Structures are given as C-alpha cells and as structure tokens.
C-alpha cells in the first residue's frame, strides 16, 4: 500500500488502493484504517480526508 502511494504522482483514494488487492472492495475498511494510521504518523498527507499522498522530504 505504501508503495502505491510512493509511486503515485498525486493523491490516491482508498478505493483505488483497495482495488489493487485480491479481495478488492472487501479490503476497503482495512485500507482506510491503515491510511488513517499513516496520516497520524505523518507519513502521508491529505487535504480532504479521502485522498492521500506520500509525504516526500524536501
């Protein structure tokens, strides 16, 4: 999941990330939970709480 965020050019939503997993939409809730945790740790950024981007060091 973090790899998908790192490879993305911009913001990515949880549904896009979940669709890459074998279980698809069944994995949406866990993906959202992990994204929220990554946000709290400061590894990803979000402006609306729905789409996320990996925070790159300047």
Short mmCIF file of N, CA, C and O in Angstrom, two decimals:
data_model
loop_
_atom_site.label_atom_id
_atom_site.label_comp_id
_atom_site.label_asym_id
_atom_site.label_seq_id
_atom_site.Cartn_x
_atom_site.Cartn_y
_atom_site.Cartn_z
N UNK A 1 0.82 -1.18 0.00
CA UNK A 1 0.00 0.00 0.00
C UNK A 1 0.87 1.25 0.00
O UNK A 1 0.60 2.17 -0.76
N UNK A 2 1.86 1.27 0.84
CA UNK A 2 2.75 2.43 0.88
C UNK A 2 3.48 2.59 -0.44
O UNK A 2 3.71 3.70 -0.91
N UNK A 3 3.81 1.47 -1.07
CA UNK A 3 4.47 1.51 -2.37
C UNK A 3 3.58 2.20 -3.41
O UNK A 3 4.06 2.97 -4.23
N UNK A 4 2.29 1.92 -3.37
CA UNK A 4 1.36 2.56 -4.31
C UNK A 4 1.32 4.07 -4.10
O UNK A 4 1.25 4.84 -5.05
N UNK A 5 1.35 4.48 -2.84
CA UNK A 5 1.35 5.91 -2.55
C UNK A 5 2.65 6.56 -3.00
O UNK A 5 2.65 7.68 -3.51
N UNK A 6 3.76 5.87 -2.83
CA UNK A 6 5.06 6.41 -3.24
C UNK A 6 5.16 6.52 -4.76
O UNK A 6 5.78 7.44 -5.28
N UNK A 7 4.56 5.58 -5.47
CA UNK A 7 4.64 5.57 -6.93
C UNK A 7 3.67 6.55 -7.58
O UNK A 7 3.87 6.95 -8.73
N UNK A 8 2.65 6.97 -6.86
CA UNK A 8 1.63 7.86 -7.43
C UNK A 8 2.17 9.27 -7.61
O UNK A 8 2.98 9.74 -6.82
N UNK A 9 1.71 9.92 -8.64
CA UNK A 9 2.12 11.29 -8.92
C UNK A 9 1.40 12.31 -8.06
O UNK A 9 1.87 13.41 -7.86
N UNK A 10 0.23 11.94 -7.58
CA UNK A 10 -0.57 12.87 -6.78
C UNK A 10 -1.31 12.12 -5.70
O UNK A 10 -0.84 11.11 -5.18
N UNK A 11 -2.48 12.61 -5.40
CA UNK A 11 -3.29 12.00 -4.35
C UNK A 11 -4.01 10.76 -4.87
O UNK A 11 -4.41 10.70 -6.03
N UNK A 12 -4.16 9.75 -3.99
CA UNK A 12 -4.83 8.49 -4.33
C UNK A 12 -5.87 8.22 -3.25
O UNK A 12 -5.61 8.41 -2.06
N UNK A 13 -7.06 7.75 -3.67
CA UNK A 13 -8.09 7.45 -2.67
C UNK A 13 -8.01 5.98 -2.24
O UNK A 13 -7.35 5.16 -2.87
N UNK A 14 -8.69 5.67 -1.15
CA UNK A 14 -8.65 4.33 -0.57
C UNK A 14 -9.23 3.29 -1.53
O UNK A 14 -8.74 2.16 -1.57
N UNK A 15 -10.25 3.64 -2.29
CA UNK A 15 -10.85 2.69 -3.23
C UNK A 15 -9.86 2.26 -4.31
O UNK A 15 -9.84 1.11 -4.70
N UNK A 16 -9.06 3.19 -4.78
CA UNK A 16 -8.05 2.87 -5.79
C UNK A 16 -7.02 1.90 -5.24
O UNK A 16 -6.64 0.94 -5.90
N UNK A 17 -6.59 2.14 -4.02
CA UNK A 17 -5.61 1.26 -3.39
C UNK A 17 -6.23 -0.11 -3.13
O UNK A 17 -5.62 -1.14 -3.40
N UNK A 18 -7.46 -0.14 -2.60
CA UNK A 18 -8.13 -1.40 -2.29
C UNK A 18 -8.35 -2.23 -3.54
O UNK A 18 -8.28 -3.46 -3.49
N UNK A 19 -8.59 -1.59 -4.67
CA UNK A 19 -8.84 -2.34 -5.91
C UNK A 19 -7.62 -3.11 -6.38
O UNK A 19 -7.73 -4.05 -7.15
N UNK A 20 -6.44 -2.74 -5.90
CA UNK A 20 -5.22 -3.44 -6.28
C UNK A 20 -5.05 -4.75 -5.51
O UNK A 20 -4.25 -5.60 -5.91
N UNK A 21 -5.80 -4.92 -4.44
CA UNK A 21 -5.71 -6.15 -3.65
C UNK A 21 -6.65 -7.21 -4.22
O UNK A 21 -7.65 -6.89 -4.86
N UNK A 22 -6.33 -8.46 -3.95
CA UNK A 22 -7.10 -9.58 -4.48
C UNK A 22 -8.55 -9.53 -4.03
O UNK A 22 -9.45 -9.85 -4.79
N UNK A 23 -8.81 -9.09 -2.79
CA UNK A 23 -10.17 -9.06 -2.27
C UNK A 23 -10.93 -7.81 -2.68
O UNK A 23 -12.12 -7.69 -2.40
N UNK A 24 -10.28 -6.85 -3.29
CA UNK A 24 -10.96 -5.66 -3.81
C UNK A 24 -11.66 -4.86 -2.73
O UNK A 24 -11.06 -4.48 -1.74
N UNK A 25 -12.96 -4.61 -2.94
CA UNK A 25 -13.73 -3.77 -2.01
C UNK A 25 -13.83 -4.34 -0.61
O UNK A 25 -14.08 -3.61 0.33
N UNK A 26 -13.64 -5.65 -0.45
CA UNK A 26 -13.66 -6.23 0.89
C UNK A 26 -12.51 -5.69 1.74
O UNK A 26 -12.60 -5.67 2.96
N UNK A 27 -11.46 -5.24 1.10
CA UNK A 27 -10.31 -4.73 1.83
C UNK A 27 -10.37 -3.21 2.02
O UNK A 27 -9.43 -2.61 2.54
N UNK A 28 -11.47 -2.59 1.65
CA UNK A 28 -11.58 -1.13 1.73
C UNK A 28 -11.47 -0.62 3.17
O UNK A 28 -10.73 0.32 3.44
N UNK A 29 -12.17 -1.23 4.10
CA UNK A 29 -12.13 -0.77 5.50
C UNK A 29 -10.72 -0.88 6.09
O UNK A 29 -10.24 0.08 6.70
N UNK A 30 -10.03 -2.01 5.92
CA UNK A 30 -8.66 -2.07 6.43
C UNK A 30 -7.72 -1.06 5.75
O UNK A 30 -6.84 -0.49 6.40
N UNK A 31 -7.91 -0.83 4.47
CA UNK A 31 -7.09 0.15 3.76
C UNK A 31 -7.32 1.54 4.33
O UNK A 31 -6.37 2.29 4.58
N UNK A 32 -8.57 1.88 4.59
CA UNK A 32 -8.88 3.18 5.18
C UNK A 32 -8.26 3.32 6.56
O UNK A 32 -7.75 4.38 6.91
N UNK A 33 -8.28 2.24 7.34
CA UNK A 33 -7.69 2.27 8.69
C UNK A 33 -6.17 2.47 8.62
O UNK A 33 -5.62 3.25 9.40
N UNK A 34 -5.53 1.80 7.69
CA UNK A 34 -4.08 1.95 7.55
C UNK A 34 -3.73 3.36 7.06
O UNK A 34 -2.78 3.98 7.56
N UNK A 35 -4.49 3.89 6.13
CA UNK A 35 -4.25 5.25 5.66
C UNK A 35 -4.41 6.26 6.79
O UNK A 35 -3.62 7.21 6.91
N UNK A 36 -5.41 6.07 7.63
CA UNK A 36 -5.61 6.96 8.77
C UNK A 36 -4.43 6.87 9.73
O UNK A 36 -3.95 7.89 10.25
N UNK A 37 -3.92 5.66 9.96
CA UNK A 37 -2.77 5.48 10.83
C UNK A 37 -1.52 6.14 10.23
O UNK A 37 -0.74 6.79 10.95
N UNK A 38 -1.32 5.96 8.93
CA UNK A 38 -0.17 6.58 8.27
C UNK A 38 -0.25 8.10 8.34
O UNK A 38 0.76 8.79 8.50
N UNK A 39 -1.47 8.63 8.25
CA UNK A 39 -1.66 10.08 8.37
C UNK A 39 -1.31 10.56 9.78
O UNK A 39 -0.63 11.57 9.95
N UNK A 40 -1.76 9.82 10.78
CA UNK A 40 -1.46 10.19 12.17
C UNK A 40 0.04 10.13 12.45
O UNK A 40 0.55 10.91 13.26
N UNK A 41 0.75 9.24 11.79
CA UNK A 41 2.21 9.13 11.97
C UNK A 41 2.96 10.16 11.14
O UNK A 41 4.17 10.30 11.27
N UNK A 42 2.26 10.85 10.24
CA UNK A 42 2.89 11.88 9.44
C UNK A 42 3.56 11.38 8.17
O UNK A 42 4.33 12.10 7.55
N UNK A 43 3.27 10.15 7.77
CA UNK A 43 3.88 9.60 6.57
C UNK A 43 3.13 9.95 5.29
O UNK A 43 3.71 9.92 4.20
N UNK A 44 1.85 10.25 5.41
CA UNK A 44 1.05 10.64 4.26
C UNK A 44 0.34 11.95 4.58
O UNK A 44 0.16 12.31 5.75
N UNK A 45 -0.06 12.65 3.55
CA UNK A 45 -0.80 13.90 3.73
C UNK A 45 -2.15 13.78 3.04
O UNK A 45 -2.34 12.97 2.13
N UNK A 46 -3.09 14.60 3.49
CA UNK A 46 -4.42 14.64 2.90
C UNK A 46 -4.98 16.04 3.08
O UNK A 46 -4.64 16.74 4.03
N UNK A 47 -5.80 16.44 2.14
CA UNK A 47 -6.45 17.74 2.28
C UNK A 47 -7.94 17.59 2.59
O UNK A 47 -8.55 18.49 3.15
N UNK A 48 -8.50 16.44 2.23
CA UNK A 48 -9.92 16.23 2.43
C UNK A 48 -10.26 14.99 3.25
O UNK A 48 -11.42 14.72 3.52
N UNK A 49 -9.27 14.22 3.65
CA UNK A 49 -9.51 13.01 4.42
C UNK A 49 -9.93 11.82 3.59
O UNK A 49 -10.16 10.73 4.11
N UNK A 50 -10.01 12.00 2.27
CA UNK A 50 -10.44 10.92 1.38
C UNK A 50 -9.35 10.49 0.42
O UNK A 50 -9.31 9.35 -0.01
N UNK A 51 -8.48 11.39 0.05
CA UNK A 51 -7.38 11.06 -0.85
C UNK A 51 -6.07 11.40 -0.14
O UNK A 51 -5.99 12.38 0.59
N UNK A 52 -5.07 10.55 -0.37
CA UNK A 52 -3.83 10.64 0.36
C UNK A 52 -2.64 10.64 -0.59
O UNK A 52 -2.71 10.11 -1.68
N UNK A 53 -1.54 11.23 -0.12
CA UNK A 53 -0.30 11.23 -0.89
C UNK A 53 0.86 11.00 0.07
O UNK A 53 0.83 11.44 1.23
N UNK A 54 1.87 10.31 -0.40
CA UNK A 54 3.07 10.08 0.40
C UNK A 54 3.81 11.40 0.59
O UNK A 54 3.95 12.18 -0.35
N UNK A 55 4.25 11.65 1.81
CA UNK A 55 4.97 12.89 2.10
C UNK A 55 6.45 12.70 1.76
O UNK A 55 7.11 11.86 2.34
N UNK A 56 6.90 13.46 0.83
CA UNK A 56 8.31 13.40 0.42
C UNK A 56 9.09 14.46 1.15
O UNK A 56 8.64 15.58 1.33
N UNK A 57 10.30 14.10 1.57
CA UNK A 57 11.16 15.07 2.27
C UNK A 57 11.68 16.11 1.29
O UNK A 57 11.98 15.81 0.14
N UNK A 58 11.80 17.31 1.75
CA UNK A 58 12.27 18.39 0.89
C UNK A 58 13.77 18.49 0.92
O UNK A 58 14.45 18.07 1.77
#
